Short mmCIF file of C-alpha atoms in Angstrom, two decimals:
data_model
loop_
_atom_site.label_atom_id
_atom_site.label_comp_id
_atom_site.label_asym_id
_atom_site.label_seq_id
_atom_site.Cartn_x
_atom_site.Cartn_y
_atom_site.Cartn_z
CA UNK L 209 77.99 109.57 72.54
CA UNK L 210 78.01 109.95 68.92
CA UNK L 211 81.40 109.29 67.40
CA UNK L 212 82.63 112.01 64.42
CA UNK L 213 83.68 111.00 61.31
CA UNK L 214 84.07 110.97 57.73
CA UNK L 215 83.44 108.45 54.58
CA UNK L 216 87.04 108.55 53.92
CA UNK L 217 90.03 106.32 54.46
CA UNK L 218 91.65 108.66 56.51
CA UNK L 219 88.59 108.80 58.84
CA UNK L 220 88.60 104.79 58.51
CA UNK L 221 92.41 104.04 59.67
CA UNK L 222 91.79 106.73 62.73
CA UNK L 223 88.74 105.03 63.84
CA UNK L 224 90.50 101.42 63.53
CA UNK L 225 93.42 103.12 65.61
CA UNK L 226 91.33 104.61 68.05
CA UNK L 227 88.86 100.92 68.20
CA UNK L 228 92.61 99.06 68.89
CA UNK L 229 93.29 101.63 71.89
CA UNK L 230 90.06 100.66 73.38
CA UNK L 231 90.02 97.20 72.91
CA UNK L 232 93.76 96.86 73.95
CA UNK L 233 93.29 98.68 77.02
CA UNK L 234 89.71 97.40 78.51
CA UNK L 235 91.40 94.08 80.12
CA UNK L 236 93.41 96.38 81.91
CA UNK L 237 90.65 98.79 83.24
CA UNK L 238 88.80 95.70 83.96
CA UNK L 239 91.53 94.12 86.28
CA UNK L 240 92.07 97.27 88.11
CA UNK L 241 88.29 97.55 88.73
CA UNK L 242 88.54 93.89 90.29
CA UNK L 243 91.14 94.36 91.77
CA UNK L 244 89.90 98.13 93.54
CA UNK L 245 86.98 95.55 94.22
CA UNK L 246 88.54 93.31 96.54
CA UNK L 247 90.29 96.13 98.07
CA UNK L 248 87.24 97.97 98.95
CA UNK L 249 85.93 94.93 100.24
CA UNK L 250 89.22 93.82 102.52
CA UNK L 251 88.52 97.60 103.71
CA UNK L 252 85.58 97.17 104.44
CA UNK L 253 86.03 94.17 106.54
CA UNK L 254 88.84 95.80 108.44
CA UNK L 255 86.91 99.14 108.94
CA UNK L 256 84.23 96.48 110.81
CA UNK L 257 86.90 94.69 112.33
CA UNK L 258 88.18 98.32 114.21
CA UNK L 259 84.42 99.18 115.03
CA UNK L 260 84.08 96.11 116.70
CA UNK L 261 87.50 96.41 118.92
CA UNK L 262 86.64 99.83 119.33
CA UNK L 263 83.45 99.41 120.84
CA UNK L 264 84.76 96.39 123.63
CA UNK L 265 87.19 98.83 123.91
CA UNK L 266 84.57 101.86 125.16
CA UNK L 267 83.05 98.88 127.20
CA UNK L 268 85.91 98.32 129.18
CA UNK L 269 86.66 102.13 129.68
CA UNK L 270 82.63 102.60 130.85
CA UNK L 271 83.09 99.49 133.25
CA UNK L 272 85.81 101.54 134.82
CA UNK L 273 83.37 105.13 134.79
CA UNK L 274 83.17 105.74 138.24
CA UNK L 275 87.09 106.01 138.44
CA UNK L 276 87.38 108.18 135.53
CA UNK L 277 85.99 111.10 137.27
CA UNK L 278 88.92 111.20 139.15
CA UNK L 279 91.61 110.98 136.30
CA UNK L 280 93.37 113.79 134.58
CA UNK L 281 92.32 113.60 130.45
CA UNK L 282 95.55 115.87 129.85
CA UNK L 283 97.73 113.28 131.23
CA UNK L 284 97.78 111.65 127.61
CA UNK L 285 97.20 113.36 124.32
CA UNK L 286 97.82 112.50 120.55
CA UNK L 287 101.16 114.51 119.62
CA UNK L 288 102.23 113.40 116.25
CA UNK L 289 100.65 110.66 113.48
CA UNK L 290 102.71 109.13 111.07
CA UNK L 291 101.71 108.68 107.68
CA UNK L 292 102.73 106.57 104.37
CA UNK L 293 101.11 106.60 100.92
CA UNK L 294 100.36 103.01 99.12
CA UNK L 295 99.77 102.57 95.97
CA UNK L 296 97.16 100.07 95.62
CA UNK L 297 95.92 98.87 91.62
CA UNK L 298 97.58 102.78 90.76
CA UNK L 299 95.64 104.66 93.47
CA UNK L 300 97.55 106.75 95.97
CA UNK L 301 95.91 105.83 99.50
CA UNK L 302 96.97 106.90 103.28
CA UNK L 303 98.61 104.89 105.28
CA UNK L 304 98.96 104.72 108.79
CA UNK L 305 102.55 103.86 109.97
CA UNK L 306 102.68 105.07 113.76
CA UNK L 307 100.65 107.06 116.15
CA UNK L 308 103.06 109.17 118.94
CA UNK L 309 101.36 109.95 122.26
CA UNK L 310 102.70 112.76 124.38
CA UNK L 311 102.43 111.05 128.25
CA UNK L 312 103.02 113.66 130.80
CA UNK L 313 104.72 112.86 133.97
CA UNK L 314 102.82 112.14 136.89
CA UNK L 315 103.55 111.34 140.66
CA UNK L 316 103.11 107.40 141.08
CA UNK L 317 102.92 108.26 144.96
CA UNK L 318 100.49 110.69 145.16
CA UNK L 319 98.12 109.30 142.01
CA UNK L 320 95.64 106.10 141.95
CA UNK L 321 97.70 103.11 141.34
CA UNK L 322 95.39 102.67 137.93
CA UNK L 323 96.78 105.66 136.10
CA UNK L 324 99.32 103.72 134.42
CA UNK L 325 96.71 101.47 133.77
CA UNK L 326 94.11 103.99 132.64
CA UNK L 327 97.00 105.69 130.77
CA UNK L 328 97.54 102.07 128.66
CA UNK L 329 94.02 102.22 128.26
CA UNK L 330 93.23 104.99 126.80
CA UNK L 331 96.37 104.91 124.35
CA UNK L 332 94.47 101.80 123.07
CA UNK L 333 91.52 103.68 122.72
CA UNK L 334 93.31 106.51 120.81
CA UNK L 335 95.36 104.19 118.84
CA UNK L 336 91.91 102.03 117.30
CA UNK L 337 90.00 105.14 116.88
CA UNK L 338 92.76 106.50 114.54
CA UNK L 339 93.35 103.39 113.04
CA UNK L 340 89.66 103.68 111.90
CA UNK L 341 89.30 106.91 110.76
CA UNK L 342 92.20 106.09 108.20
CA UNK L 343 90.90 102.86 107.01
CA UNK L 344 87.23 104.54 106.65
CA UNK L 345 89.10 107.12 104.87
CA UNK L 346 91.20 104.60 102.69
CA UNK L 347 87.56 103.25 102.09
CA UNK L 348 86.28 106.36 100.87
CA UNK L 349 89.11 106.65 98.49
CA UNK L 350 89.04 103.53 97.02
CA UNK L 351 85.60 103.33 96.56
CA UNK L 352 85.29 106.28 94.73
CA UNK L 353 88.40 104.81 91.88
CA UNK L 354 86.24 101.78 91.82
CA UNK L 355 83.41 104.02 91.10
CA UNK L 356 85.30 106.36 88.26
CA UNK L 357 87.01 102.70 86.74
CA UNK L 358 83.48 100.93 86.99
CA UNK L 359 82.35 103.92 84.88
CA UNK L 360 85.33 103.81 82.21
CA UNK L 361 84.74 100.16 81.84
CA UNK L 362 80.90 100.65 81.15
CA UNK L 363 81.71 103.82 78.94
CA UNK L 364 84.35 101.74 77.18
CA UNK L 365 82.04 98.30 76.62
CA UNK L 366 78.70 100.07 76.40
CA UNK L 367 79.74 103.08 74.59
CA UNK L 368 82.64 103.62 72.58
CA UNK L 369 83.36 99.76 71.65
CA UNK L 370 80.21 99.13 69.76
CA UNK L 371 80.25 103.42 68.47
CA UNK L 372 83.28 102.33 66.69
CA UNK L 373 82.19 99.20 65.40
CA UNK L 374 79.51 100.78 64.23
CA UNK L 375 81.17 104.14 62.44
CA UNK L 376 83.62 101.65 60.90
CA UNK L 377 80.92 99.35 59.18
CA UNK L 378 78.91 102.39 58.14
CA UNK L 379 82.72 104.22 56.04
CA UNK L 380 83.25 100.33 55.11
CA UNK L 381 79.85 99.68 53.59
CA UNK L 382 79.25 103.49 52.15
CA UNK L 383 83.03 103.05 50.46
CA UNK L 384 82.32 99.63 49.09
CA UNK L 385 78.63 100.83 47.90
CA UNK L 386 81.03 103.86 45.85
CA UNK L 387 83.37 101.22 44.62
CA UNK L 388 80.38 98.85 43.21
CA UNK L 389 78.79 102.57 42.14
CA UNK L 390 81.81 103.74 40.15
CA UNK L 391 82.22 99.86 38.75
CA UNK L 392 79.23 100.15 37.50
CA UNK L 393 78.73 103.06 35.99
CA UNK L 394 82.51 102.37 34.18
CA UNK L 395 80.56 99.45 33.31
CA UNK L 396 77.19 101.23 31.68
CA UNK L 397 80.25 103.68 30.10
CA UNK L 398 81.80 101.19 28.49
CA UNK L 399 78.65 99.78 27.10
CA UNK L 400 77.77 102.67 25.68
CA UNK L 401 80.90 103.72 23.38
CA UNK L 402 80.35 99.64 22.39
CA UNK L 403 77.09 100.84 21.14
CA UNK L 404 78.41 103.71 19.54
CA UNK L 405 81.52 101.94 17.80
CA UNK L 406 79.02 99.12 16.28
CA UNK L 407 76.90 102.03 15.40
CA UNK L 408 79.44 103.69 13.53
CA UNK L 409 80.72 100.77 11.85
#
């Protein structure tokens, strides 16, 4: 990225402003980037974590298979999920705050004595399997801030930093190679009108 400017003063103070900005506000960028870091990675862990339950948790629903043929799905169902929003190093994530299951009544006489306990099972099931999708989803959105504040950070250090730097030492040298110009040429000036005053006298 080529930086614009001018051999001027004006052009110089801008660039010095803009160079301050940068510098000022890289610590920043770079302690939200560690800190969306650590976030993906405690997301990451807990995503694992949840696959992990979820899967002993489809284990002990398939040891149980034979039975299932004979229980009624529509007995249990998701009705409502509750969300929150967290703001986590200035990025809006989802969070879960309560899943609501719709249980409808059944006859405790004339069903399997393991409904209730197929019922509690299943609401497990339900409840990690949503759990997951919202921390994969948290994942997703974190990683891609990390992503965008990895870039600003690289565009920042890599880029812009050092493009200032370097547009401020070219105005500084080309304005102090004018200075010496115009010094010297007063210089060469005033040597000549002394040549012409001895000459005349």
């Amino acid at each position: 990225m080529a930086i614009k400017f001018q051999y001027n003063k004006t052009s110089l103070q801008q660039l010095e402003k803009q160079l301050k900005v940068r510098v000022r506000t890289l610590p920043i960028i770079k302690n939200k980037e560690s800190a969306l870091r650590l976030e993906v990675k405690r997301c990451k862990t807990e995503a694992l974590e949840l696959e992990k339950r979820l899967e002993v948790q489809i284990q002990t629903y398939e040891a149980m298979f034979a039975l299932w043929n004979e229980f009624d799905a529509s007995l249990i169902k998701v009705k409502d999920v509750h969300l929150g929003v967290r703001k986590i190093a200035g990025v809006r994530v989802p969070l879960l705050e309560d899943v609501d299951f719709e249980i409808r009544p059944f006859s405790l006489f004339c069903s399997p004595k393991w409904y209730a306990d197929g019922i509690h099972l299943l609401k497990g099931l339900a409840q990690t399997a949503v759990e997951r999708e919202f921390t994969l989803a948290k994942l997703g959105l974190l990683e891609h801030a990390r992503k965008k504040t990895t870039q600003k950070v690289n565009l920042f250090e890599k880029v812009q930093i050092p493009g200032y730097q370097d547009a401020l030492r070219k105005i500084k040298r080309f304005m102090e190679d004018e200075e010496n110009l115009s010094k010297s040429s007063q210089k060469i000036l005033k040597s000549i009108q002394e040549k012409r005053k001895e000459a005349e006298v």
